[in-house]
Coordinates of C-alpha atoms in Angstrom, one line a residue:
Chain A
M100 CA 28.1 5.8 -1.1
K101 CA 25.7 8.6 -2.1
I102 CA 22.1 8.2 -1.1
L103 CA 19.1 10.4 -1.9
V104 CA 15.9 10.1 0.1
C105 CA 12.7 11.8 -1.3
V106 CA 10.2 12.6 1.4
K107 CA 6.8 14.4 1.6
R108 CA 5.3 16.7 4.1
V109 CA 1.8 15.4 5.1
P110 CA -0.7 16.3 7.8
A111 CA -0.2 14.1 10.9
P112 CA -3.3 11.9 11.1
G113 CA -5.4 11.9 14.3
S114 CA -8.7 10.3 15.0
K115 CA -10.5 11.9 12.1
I116 CA -9.1 13.7 9.0
N117 CA -11.2 16.8 8.2
V118 CA -11.5 18.3 4.8
T119 CA -11.2 22.1 4.1
P120 CA -14.5 23.8 3.3
D121 CA -13.6 24.0 -0.4
G122 CA -13.0 20.2 -0.5
R123 CA -9.6 20.7 -1.9
G124 CA -7.4 19.8 1.0
V125 CA -7.0 18.4 4.5
D126 CA -7.7 20.8 7.4
A127 CA -4.5 20.4 9.3
A128 CA -5.1 23.1 11.9
N129 CA -5.5 20.6 14.7
L130 CA -3.2 18.0 13.2
G131 CA 0.2 19.6 12.5
Y132 CA 2.5 18.1 9.8
T133 CA 4.9 15.3 9.7
M134 CA 7.0 13.3 7.2
S135 CA 5.0 10.5 5.5
P136 CA 5.6 7.3 7.6
H137 CA 7.2 5.0 5.0
E138 CA 9.6 7.9 4.2
E139 CA 10.6 8.2 7.9
C140 CA 11.7 4.6 7.5
A141 CA 13.5 5.4 4.3
V142 CA 15.6 8.1 6.0
E143 CA 16.4 5.7 8.8
A144 CA 17.5 3.1 6.2
A145 CA 19.7 5.6 4.5
A146 CA 21.2 6.7 7.9
Q147 CA 22.0 3.1 8.7
L148 CA 23.6 2.4 5.3
I149 CA 25.8 5.5 5.6
E150 CA 26.9 4.4 9.1
Q151 CA 27.9 1.0 7.7
H152 CA 29.4 2.0 4.4
G153 CA 30.3 5.7 4.8
G154 CA 29.2 8.4 2.4
E155 CA 26.5 11.0 2.5
A156 CA 22.7 11.0 2.6
T157 CA 20.6 13.9 1.1
V158 CA 17.0 14.5 1.9
L159 CA 14.8 16.1 -0.8
T160 CA 11.3 17.2 -0.8
L161 CA 8.9 18.8 -3.3
G162 CA 6.5 21.2 -1.7
A163 CA 5.6 24.6 -0.3
P164 CA 8.3 26.5 1.5
E165 CA 7.1 25.2 4.9
A166 CA 8.2 21.7 3.8
V167 CA 11.7 22.8 4.7
E168 CA 10.7 21.6 8.2
Q169 CA 10.6 18.0 7.0
V170 CA 14.0 18.1 5.3
R171 CA 15.5 19.6 8.4
Y172 CA 13.9 16.8 10.3
G173 CA 15.7 14.4 8.0
V174 CA 19.0 16.0 8.8
S175 CA 18.2 15.7 12.5
V176 CA 17.9 11.9 12.2
G177 CA 21.0 11.2 10.2
A178 CA 21.0 12.9 6.7
Q179 CA 23.8 15.3 5.9
R180 CA 22.3 17.5 3.1
A181 CA 18.9 19.0 2.4
V182 CA 17.2 20.0 -0.8
L183 CA 13.8 21.8 -1.2
L184 CA 12.1 21.8 -4.6
A185 CA 9.8 24.7 -3.9
T186 CA 6.3 24.9 -5.4
T187 CA 4.1 27.9 -5.8
D188 CA 0.8 26.2 -6.5
D189 CA -1.1 23.1 -5.3
D190 CA -1.7 21.1 -8.5
W191 CA 1.0 18.6 -8.1
D192 CA -0.3 15.4 -9.7
P193 CA 2.0 12.3 -9.8
Q194 CA 3.2 12.8 -13.4
R195 CA 4.1 16.5 -12.7
T196 CA 5.8 15.6 -9.4
A197 CA 7.8 12.8 -10.9
Q198 CA 9.0 15.0 -13.8
A199 CA 10.1 17.8 -11.4
I200 CA 11.9 15.4 -9.1
A201 CA 13.6 13.5 -12.0
S202 CA 14.9 16.8 -13.5
A203 CA 16.1 18.0 -10.1
I204 CA 18.0 14.8 -9.7
D205 CA 19.6 15.2 -13.1
E206 CA 20.7 18.7 -12.1
L207 CA 22.1 17.5 -8.7
E208 CA 23.9 14.6 -10.3
S209 CA 25.5 16.8 -13.0
V210 CA 27.2 18.7 -10.2
D211 CA 28.0 16.1 -7.6
G212 CA 27.9 12.8 -9.4
T213 CA 25.4 9.9 -9.4
F214 CA 23.4 8.8 -6.4
D215 CA 24.1 5.1 -5.9
L216 CA 20.8 4.7 -4.3
I217 CA 17.6 6.8 -4.4
L218 CA 14.9 5.9 -1.8
F219 CA 11.2 6.8 -1.8
G220 CA 8.4 5.7 0.5
N221 CA 6.2 2.9 -0.7
E222 CA 3.3 5.5 -1.1
S223 CA 2.6 8.9 0.3
A224 CA 0.3 8.9 3.3
D225 CA -2.0 11.6 2.0
S226 CA -2.5 11.0 -1.7
G227 CA -1.5 7.4 -2.0
G228 CA -0.7 7.6 -5.7
F229 CA 1.8 4.6 -5.6
Q230 CA 3.7 5.8 -8.6
V231 CA 6.1 8.8 -8.2
G232 CA 9.2 6.8 -7.3
I233 CA 8.5 4.4 -10.1
R234 CA 8.1 7.2 -12.6
V235 CA 11.3 8.8 -11.5
A236 CA 13.2 5.5 -11.7
H237 CA 11.9 5.0 -15.3
A238 CA 12.9 8.6 -16.3
L239 CA 16.4 8.0 -15.0
G240 CA 16.6 4.5 -16.6
R241 CA 17.2 2.8 -13.2
P242 CA 15.9 -0.5 -11.8
M243 CA 13.2 0.0 -9.1
V244 CA 11.5 -2.3 -6.6
N245 CA 8.8 -0.9 -4.3
G246 CA 7.6 -2.2 -0.9
A247 CA 11.1 -3.0 0.5
K248 CA 11.0 -4.5 4.0
G249 CA 14.8 -5.3 3.9
L250 CA 17.7 -3.5 2.2
S251 CA 21.4 -4.2 2.3
L252 CA 24.3 -3.3 0.0
G253 CA 26.5 -5.8 -1.7
D254 CA 29.3 -5.2 -4.2
R255 CA 27.6 -3.0 -6.8
F256 CA 24.1 -4.4 -5.9
A257 CA 21.3 -3.4 -3.6
N258 CA 19.7 -6.4 -2.1
V259 CA 16.0 -5.9 -1.4
E260 CA 13.5 -8.1 0.4
R261 CA 9.8 -7.7 0.4
E262 CA 6.8 -9.5 1.7
A263 CA 4.4 -11.3 -0.6
D264 CA 1.5 -13.6 0.0
A265 CA 3.7 -16.6 -0.4
G266 CA 6.6 -15.4 1.7
R267 CA 9.6 -13.1 1.4
E268 CA 10.9 -12.3 -2.1
T269 CA 14.4 -11.1 -2.7
Y270 CA 15.7 -8.9 -5.5
S271 CA 19.2 -7.9 -6.4
L272 CA 19.3 -4.6 -8.2
P273 CA 22.4 -3.3 -10.0
L274 CA 23.5 0.1 -8.7
P275 CA 22.5 2.9 -9.3
A276 CA 19.0 1.8 -8.2
V277 CA 15.8 3.1 -6.8
V278 CA 14.0 1.5 -3.9
G279 CA 10.6 2.2 -2.4
I280 CA 10.7 1.6 1.4
K281 CA 7.8 0.2 3.5
E282 CA 7.2 0.8 7.1
G283 CA 8.4 -2.1 9.3
I284 CA 11.9 -2.2 7.7
N285 CA 13.2 -0.6 10.8
L286 CA 12.2 1.6 13.8
P287 CA 13.2 5.2 12.9
R288 CA 15.4 6.9 15.5
Y289 CA 14.5 10.1 17.4
P290 CA 16.6 13.2 16.8
T291 CA 19.6 13.6 19.1
M292 CA 20.8 16.9 20.4
K293 CA 23.6 16.8 17.9
G294 CA 21.2 16.0 15.1
R295 CA 19.0 18.9 16.1
L296 CA 21.9 21.3 16.0
A297 CA 23.0 20.0 12.6
S298 CA 19.4 20.4 11.3
K299 CA 19.4 24.0 12.3
K300 CA 22.7 24.8 10.7
V301 CA 22.4 22.8 7.5
E302 CA 22.3 24.9 4.4
I303 CA 19.1 24.2 2.4
S304 CA 19.6 24.0 -1.4
T305 CA 16.5 25.5 -2.8
M306 CA 15.5 24.8 -6.4
Q307 CA 12.3 25.8 -8.3
A308 CA 10.1 22.7 -9.0
S309 CA 8.9 22.6 -12.6
G310 CA 6.9 20.0 -14.5
E311 CA 3.9 19.8 -16.8
I312 CA 0.5 19.0 -15.4
G313 CA -0.6 15.4 -16.0
G314 CA -3.9 13.7 -16.6
L315 CA -5.0 12.8 -13.1
A316 CA -6.9 15.7 -11.5
K317 CA -8.4 15.9 -8.0
I318 CA -12.0 17.2 -8.0
T319 CA -12.9 17.0 -4.4
L320 CA -12.0 15.2 -1.1
R321 CA -14.8 13.9 1.2
Q322 CA -15.3 11.8 4.2
P323 CA -16.3 8.1 3.6
P324 CA -19.8 7.3 4.8
E325 CA -19.7 6.9 8.6
R326 CA -20.1 3.3 9.7
K327 CA -23.3 3.6 11.7
S328 CA -23.1 0.9 14.4
E329 CA -25.3 0.5 17.4
T330 CA -22.8 -1.2 19.6
I331 CA -24.3 -4.1 21.5
V332 CA -22.5 -4.3 24.8
L333 CA -22.3 -8.1 25.6
G334 CA -21.3 -7.5 29.2
N335 CA -18.5 -6.6 31.6
G336 CA -15.4 -8.6 32.3
P337 CA -14.9 -12.3 31.8
E338 CA -18.5 -13.1 32.7
A339 CA -19.3 -11.8 29.1
A340 CA -17.5 -14.7 27.6
S341 CA -20.6 -16.8 27.3
A342 CA -22.4 -14.1 25.4
V343 CA -19.4 -13.6 23.1
V344 CA -19.4 -17.3 22.2
D345 CA -23.2 -17.2 21.6
I346 CA -22.5 -14.5 19.0
L347 CA -19.8 -16.6 17.4
E348 CA -22.3 -19.5 17.1
E349 CA -24.9 -17.1 15.7
L350 CA -22.4 -15.9 13.1
G351 CA -21.5 -19.5 12.2
V352 CA -17.8 -19.2 12.9
L353 CA -17.7 -22.0 15.5
Chain B
M184 CA -14.8 -2.4 -32.8
P185 CA -16.3 -2.4 -29.3
A186 CA -14.3 -0.8 -26.5
V187 CA -12.0 -3.2 -24.6
T188 CA -11.2 -3.4 -21.0
L189 CA -7.9 -5.2 -20.5
V190 CA -7.5 -6.7 -17.0
I191 CA -3.9 -7.6 -15.8
I192 CA -4.0 -11.0 -14.1
E193 CA -1.8 -10.8 -11.1
H194 CA -0.5 -14.3 -10.3
D195 CA 2.3 -15.8 -8.3
R196 CA 3.8 -18.6 -10.4
G197 CA 0.3 -19.5 -11.8
A198 CA -1.8 -18.8 -8.7
I199 CA -4.2 -15.9 -9.2
S200 CA -4.3 -13.3 -6.4
P201 CA -7.7 -13.0 -4.8
A202 CA -7.8 -9.3 -5.4
T203 CA -7.6 -9.9 -9.1
F204 CA -11.1 -11.5 -9.1
E205 CA -12.4 -8.3 -7.5
A206 CA -10.8 -6.2 -10.3
L207 CA -12.4 -8.6 -12.9
T208 CA -15.8 -8.0 -11.1
A209 CA -15.3 -4.2 -11.1
A210 CA -14.3 -4.4 -14.8
R211 CA -17.8 -5.4 -15.7
S212 CA -19.2 -2.1 -14.5
L213 CA -17.3 -0.3 -17.3
G214 CA -19.5 -2.1 -20.0
A215 CA -16.7 -2.8 -22.4
D216 CA -15.5 -6.2 -23.8
I217 CA -13.4 -7.8 -21.1
Q218 CA -10.1 -9.3 -22.1
A219 CA -7.3 -10.5 -19.8
L220 CA -3.5 -10.4 -19.9
T221 CA -1.5 -13.2 -18.4
I222 CA 2.3 -12.8 -18.1
G223 CA 4.6 -15.8 -18.2
A224 CA 4.1 -19.4 -19.2
A225 CA 3.2 -20.3 -15.6
A226 CA -0.1 -18.6 -16.1
D227 CA -1.1 -20.4 -19.4
R228 CA -3.7 -22.7 -17.7
L229 CA -5.8 -19.8 -16.3
A230 CA -8.3 -19.2 -19.1
A231 CA -11.0 -21.6 -17.6
E232 CA -10.6 -19.9 -14.2
L233 CA -11.1 -16.4 -15.8
A234 CA -14.1 -17.2 -18.1
P235 CA -16.8 -17.2 -15.3
Y236 CA -15.9 -13.5 -14.6
G237 CA -16.9 -12.5 -18.1
V238 CA -13.5 -12.7 -19.8
N239 CA -13.8 -13.3 -23.5
I240 CA -10.2 -13.4 -24.6
V241 CA -7.0 -14.2 -22.6
H242 CA -3.8 -12.7 -24.1
Q243 CA -0.9 -14.9 -23.1
V244 CA 2.6 -13.5 -23.1
H245 CA 5.8 -15.7 -23.1
D246 CA 9.4 -14.7 -22.9
D247 CA 12.5 -16.1 -21.3
V248 CA 12.8 -13.0 -19.1
L249 CA 9.4 -13.8 -17.6
S250 CA 10.5 -16.8 -15.5
D251 CA 9.1 -15.1 -12.4
Y252 CA 7.6 -11.8 -11.3
G253 CA 9.6 -8.6 -12.0
P254 CA 8.1 -5.1 -11.8
E255 CA 10.0 -3.7 -14.8
A256 CA 9.5 -6.7 -17.0
W257 CA 5.8 -7.0 -16.2
G258 CA 5.3 -3.2 -16.6
E259 CA 7.0 -3.4 -20.1
V260 CA 4.7 -6.3 -21.1
V261 CA 1.7 -4.3 -20.1
A262 CA 2.9 -1.3 -22.0
Q263 CA 3.5 -3.4 -25.2
A264 CA 0.1 -5.1 -24.8
V265 CA -1.6 -1.7 -24.5
R266 CA 0.1 -0.5 -27.6
A267 CA -0.9 -3.6 -29.5
L268 CA -4.5 -3.9 -28.3
S269 CA -5.5 -0.2 -27.8
P270 CA -7.9 -0.9 -24.9
T271 CA -10.0 1.9 -23.5
F272 CA -9.5 0.8 -19.9
V273 CA -6.7 -1.1 -18.3
L274 CA -7.4 -2.5 -14.8
A275 CA -5.4 -4.4 -12.2
A276 CA -5.8 -5.2 -8.5
G277 CA -4.8 -2.5 -6.1
T278 CA -2.2 -4.6 -4.4
D279 CA 1.6 -4.2 -4.0
R280 CA 2.2 -5.9 -7.3
G281 CA -0.8 -4.5 -9.1
N282 CA 0.0 -0.9 -8.3
E283 CA 3.6 -1.4 -9.0
V284 CA 3.1 -2.9 -12.4
M285 CA 0.5 -0.3 -13.4
A286 CA 2.9 2.5 -12.4
Q287 CA 5.7 0.9 -14.4
A288 CA 3.4 0.7 -17.4
A289 CA 2.1 4.2 -17.0
A290 CA 5.7 5.6 -16.9
R291 CA 6.5 3.7 -20.1
L292 CA 3.4 4.8 -21.9
D293 CA 3.6 8.4 -20.5
L294 CA 0.0 8.0 -19.3
P295 CA -1.7 9.1 -16.1
F296 CA -2.6 6.3 -13.6
S297 CA -5.2 6.3 -10.8
A298 CA -4.5 3.9 -8.0
N299 CA -7.0 2.2 -5.6
C300 CA -10.3 3.2 -7.1
I301 CA -13.6 2.0 -5.6
E302 CA -16.0 3.3 -8.2
F303 CA -16.0 4.6 -11.8
R304 CA -18.3 7.0 -13.7
D305 CA -17.8 7.2 -17.4
G306 CA -19.5 10.2 -18.9
D307 CA -18.2 13.4 -20.6
K308 CA -15.2 12.8 -18.5
F309 CA -14.0 9.6 -17.0
E310 CA -14.3 10.1 -13.2
M311 CA -13.6 7.8 -10.3
T312 CA -13.7 7.7 -6.5
R313 CA -10.4 6.5 -5.1
I314 CA -9.2 6.0 -1.6
R315 CA -6.7 8.2 0.2
W316 CA -5.1 7.8 3.6
G317 CA -5.7 4.1 3.2
G318 CA -9.5 4.8 3.1
S319 CA -9.9 7.6 5.8
L320 CA -10.7 10.0 3.0
L321 CA -12.3 9.6 -0.4
E322 CA -11.2 11.5 -3.5
D323 CA -13.3 12.2 -6.5
A324 CA -10.9 12.5 -9.4
S325 CA -10.9 12.7 -13.2
L326 CA -8.6 10.9 -15.5
T327 CA -7.9 12.6 -18.9
A328 CA -6.3 10.2 -21.3
D329 CA -7.3 8.1 -24.3
I330 CA -6.4 5.0 -22.4
K331 CA -7.3 4.9 -18.7
L332 CA -5.0 3.0 -16.3
V333 CA -6.6 2.2 -13.0
T334 CA -6.3 -0.2 -10.1
V335 CA -9.2 -1.4 -7.9
A336 CA -8.8 -1.1 -4.2
H337 CA -8.6 -4.5 -2.4
H338 CA -11.8 -5.4 -0.5
A339 CA -13.8 -2.5 -2.2
V340 CA -15.8 -4.9 -4.4
E341 CA -16.9 -8.5 -3.6
A342 CA -15.7 -10.9 -6.3
A343 CA -18.6 -12.5 -8.2
F344 CA -19.1 -14.4 -11.4
A345 CA -20.8 -12.8 -14.4
D346 CA -24.6 -13.6 -14.8
A347 CA -23.8 -15.2 -18.1
H348 CA -20.6 -16.0 -19.8
G349 CA -19.0 -18.1 -22.6
P350 CA -15.6 -19.7 -22.7
A351 CA -12.5 -17.5 -22.8
D352 CA -10.2 -17.9 -25.9
A353 CA -6.5 -18.0 -25.1
I354 CA -4.3 -16.4 -27.7
E355 CA -0.6 -15.7 -27.7
L356 CA 0.5 -12.0 -27.7
K357 CA 4.0 -11.4 -29.0
V358 CA 6.2 -9.0 -27.1
S359 CA 9.8 -8.1 -27.5
L360 CA 11.6 -7.8 -24.2
D361 CA 15.2 -6.6 -23.6
A362 CA 17.2 -9.1 -21.5
S363 CA 18.2 -6.1 -19.3
L364 CA 14.6 -6.2 -17.8
G365 CA 15.8 -9.3 -15.9
R366 CA 17.6 -7.0 -13.5
S367 CA 14.5 -6.7 -11.3
I368 CA 13.1 -10.2 -11.5
V369 CA 12.5 -12.0 -8.2
K370 CA 15.9 -13.6 -7.4
G371 CA 15.0 -15.8 -4.4
R372 CA 12.3 -16.5 -1.9
V373 CA 11.8 -17.5 1.7
E374 CA 8.5 -19.4 1.6
R375 CA 6.0 -18.6 4.3
E376 CA 4.6 -21.5 6.3
A377 CA 1.3 -22.6 4.8
G378 CA -1.8 -21.3 6.3
V379 CA -4.1 -18.3 6.2
T380 CA -2.6 -14.9 5.7
L381 CA -3.7 -11.8 7.7
S382 CA -5.3 -10.2 4.6
T383 CA -7.5 -13.2 3.8
S384 CA -8.1 -14.8 7.2
P385 CA -11.8 -15.2 8.2
I386 CA -10.9 -14.6 11.9
V387 CA -8.4 -12.0 13.1
V388 CA -7.6 -11.4 16.8
G389 CA -6.0 -8.0 17.0
G390 CA -4.2 -6.4 19.9
G391 CA -3.3 -2.8 20.7
R392 CA -1.5 -0.8 23.2
G393 CA -3.7 -2.3 25.9
V394 CA -2.0 -5.7 25.5
G395 CA 0.9 -4.1 27.4
S396 CA 3.8 -6.3 26.3
A397 CA 5.0 -8.9 23.7
D398 CA 4.2 -11.7 26.2
G399 CA 0.6 -10.3 26.6
F400 CA -0.1 -11.6 23.1
A401 CA -0.1 -15.2 24.3
S402 CA -3.8 -15.2 25.1
L403 CA -4.6 -13.6 21.8
E404 CA -2.6 -16.4 20.0
A405 CA -4.5 -19.0 21.9
L406 CA -7.9 -17.6 20.9
A407 CA -6.7 -17.2 17.3
N408 CA -5.5 -20.8 17.3
E409 CA -8.7 -22.1 18.7
L410 CA -10.7 -20.4 15.9
G411 CA -8.2 -21.1 13.1
G412 CA -7.5 -17.4 12.7
V413 CA -4.4 -15.2 12.9
V414 CA -3.2 -12.4 15.2
G415 CA -3.0 -8.8 14.1
C416 CA -2.0 -5.6 15.9
S417 CA -2.0 -1.9 15.8
R418 CA 0.8 0.5 14.9
A419 CA 1.5 1.2 18.6
V420 CA 2.3 -2.4 19.1
T421 CA 4.9 -2.6 16.2
N422 CA 6.4 0.7 17.3
N423 CA 6.9 -0.8 20.7
G424 CA 8.6 -3.8 19.1
W425 CA 6.0 -6.3 20.6
R426 CA 5.1 -7.8 17.2
S427 CA 6.5 -7.8 13.7
H428 CA 5.2 -5.2 11.2
T429 CA 3.8 -8.2 9.2
A430 CA 1.0 -8.3 11.7
Q431 CA 0.1 -4.6 11.5
V432 CA -3.4 -3.8 10.5
G433 CA -3.9 -0.3 9.1
Q434 CA -3.0 2.4 6.7
T435 CA 0.7 1.5 6.6
G436 CA 0.1 -2.2 7.3
T437 CA -2.5 -4.7 6.0
R438 CA -6.1 -4.2 5.1
I439 CA -8.2 -7.0 6.5
A440 CA -11.8 -8.2 5.9
P441 CA -12.5 -11.1 8.2
D442 CA -15.9 -12.4 9.2
V443 CA -15.0 -11.6 12.8
Y444 CA -12.4 -9.1 14.1
F445 CA -11.6 -9.2 17.8
A446 CA -10.2 -5.8 18.6
C447 CA -8.5 -6.2 22.0
G448 CA -7.2 -3.2 23.8
I449 CA -7.2 -1.1 20.6
S450 CA -8.4 2.5 20.9
G451 CA -9.2 2.7 17.2
A452 CA -7.1 5.6 15.8
I453 CA -8.0 6.4 12.2
Q454 CA -4.6 4.8 11.2
H455 CA -5.8 1.5 12.5
W456 CA -9.5 1.8 11.7
V457 CA -9.0 2.1 7.9
G458 CA -7.3 -1.2 7.8
A459 CA -10.0 -2.9 9.9
M460 CA -13.2 -1.3 8.6
A461 CA -13.9 -3.9 5.9
S462 CA -14.4 -6.5 8.7
K463 CA -17.9 -8.0 8.6
N464 CA -18.3 -8.1 12.4
I465 CA -16.2 -6.5 15.1
I466 CA -16.1 -7.5 18.7
A467 CA -14.2 -4.9 20.7
I468 CA -12.8 -5.7 24.1
N469 CA -11.7 -2.7 26.0
T470 CA -11.6 -1.2 29.5
D471 CA -12.8 2.2 28.0
K472 CA -16.4 2.1 26.9
D473 CA -15.9 5.3 25.0
A474 CA -12.9 4.2 22.9
N475 CA -13.3 4.8 19.2
M476 CA -13.1 1.1 18.5
V477 CA -15.9 0.3 20.9
T478 CA -18.3 2.9 19.5
K479 CA -17.6 1.6 15.9
A480 CA -17.9 -2.1 16.7
G481 CA -21.1 -4.1 16.4
Y482 CA -20.4 -5.9 19.7
A483 CA -18.3 -4.9 22.7
V484 CA -17.2 -6.3 26.0
I485 CA -16.1 -3.7 28.6
G486 CA -13.3 -5.2 30.6
D487 CA -9.6 -6.1 30.8
L488 CA -8.7 -8.1 27.8
H489 CA -6.2 -10.2 29.9
Q490 CA -9.2 -11.7 31.7
V491 CA -11.8 -11.5 28.9
V492 CA -9.8 -13.2 26.1
P493 CA -8.8 -16.3 28.1
A494 CA -12.4 -16.6 29.3
I495 CA -13.7 -16.7 25.7
T496 CA -11.1 -19.3 24.7
E497 CA -12.1 -21.4 27.6
E498 CA -15.8 -21.1 26.9
I499 CA -15.2 -22.2 23.3
R500 CA -13.3 -25.2 24.4
R501 CA -16.0 -26.1 27.0
R502 CA -18.7 -26.0 24.4
R503 CA -16.7 -28.1 22.0
S504 CA -15.9 -30.8 24.5

């Protein structure tokens, strides 16, 4: 079993996300960086499948050289190999990103064989484009389902579960396949001492990211209008219950 | 020929998703002739339901492959419909399915796609505001393409009928689908118990770290039951394993828009806030009067939720009896 997990380095969100003075990026000075949350779950899913079925998981990221921190983290929580698709500029729209990842996968597979499963996060935390994994799957000609809250492997199939308004849907994708993982599928493990050591020692395969700029262009980032609310304190402790129910009656929900 | 906006009608075996009506409402702001696309025979009876939103033509697609939802099959249908109809704009709801189908279509058409927009500005350039970080940040962006593929963020627009409208004509649109697209069609289902869902419930009782344990949710369940609502939670709760992720409100969970949101023992980190901010009224219950959630809420009770929540439930029962 060969699994590839594509992850993204994103600022770690706090109580407010500040924009840089030029409006082009997030000021992460007080935030630090992390792996996008859905992708943390994707790495965990890969680690569990490798434990069950044997094989090898590779973590890949496209980003600035610092993003090597996130692929190393992936190794510390269960992946065996790490790939950095290094970028030298910031204009990585979804089409360009997908093109670069798809051609890197072609290159990796031409050397080491096909990945049975390629995992993405449902969407990246920072840009929320909802499309890179799907574009990569299409470029590779493989089936893809996003939003997976359950994933298991059968004989030559990936069984995917996801939530919908009407309940849980199941899909059965012939391998090789691509799956977008959603938070909630598992609780990602913390790095172990052994994992940390492996992540320090792992050799990072570095490739140059390359793709053509697409049609979606960021102009500026800004804060949403602040919700101005004069909070009305209805009281302290259980004695406030009567005032709360008065409000519910006023709002017509009783 | 006037410009056409093609709206993809998201439906589950013939039932239109509520977010689709928001996308139809947003479509009218683009000023083009509004046409709809329904996929699969199960959606054939929807024209009358779509007409009040200003839809003039409903293009209906039928194929054996389209027995149920499938991201690749639906994406291919949208791609073929776009080639056949040459719309200027293509809209769908910014839901799991809507974003997925539009991304599949965009990949097949080699076109850019902008997800989860809240506003459009069509001038020299087609520009939009879209949400990032689940709504904690806004992005002004431009989309450069002859055909603009976009989705409309859920709860960004309130669904409303058009001021005036005629009937919607249903016409069949021929497509040619390869049987291999059946590989990603829904294969089975575990139906949910009937009842309101978190994303559409008029009352949500949410619990955070302050609830303290899985058992601590019993009083929140009781209040939700009393009001016909559902229980939600913050990410700290799911990370502790107290509730299933299905109940999580926030950036990586569900976006809610109830009439009343009870935020019990929730500090209000941005992660959670973005999922709750579309609530019409918020009643925060927290021991900390300076908690983010308290300062953002319209109403607050300062106190221990384990005493306050049962007292509210009891007071409701007392007044009803």
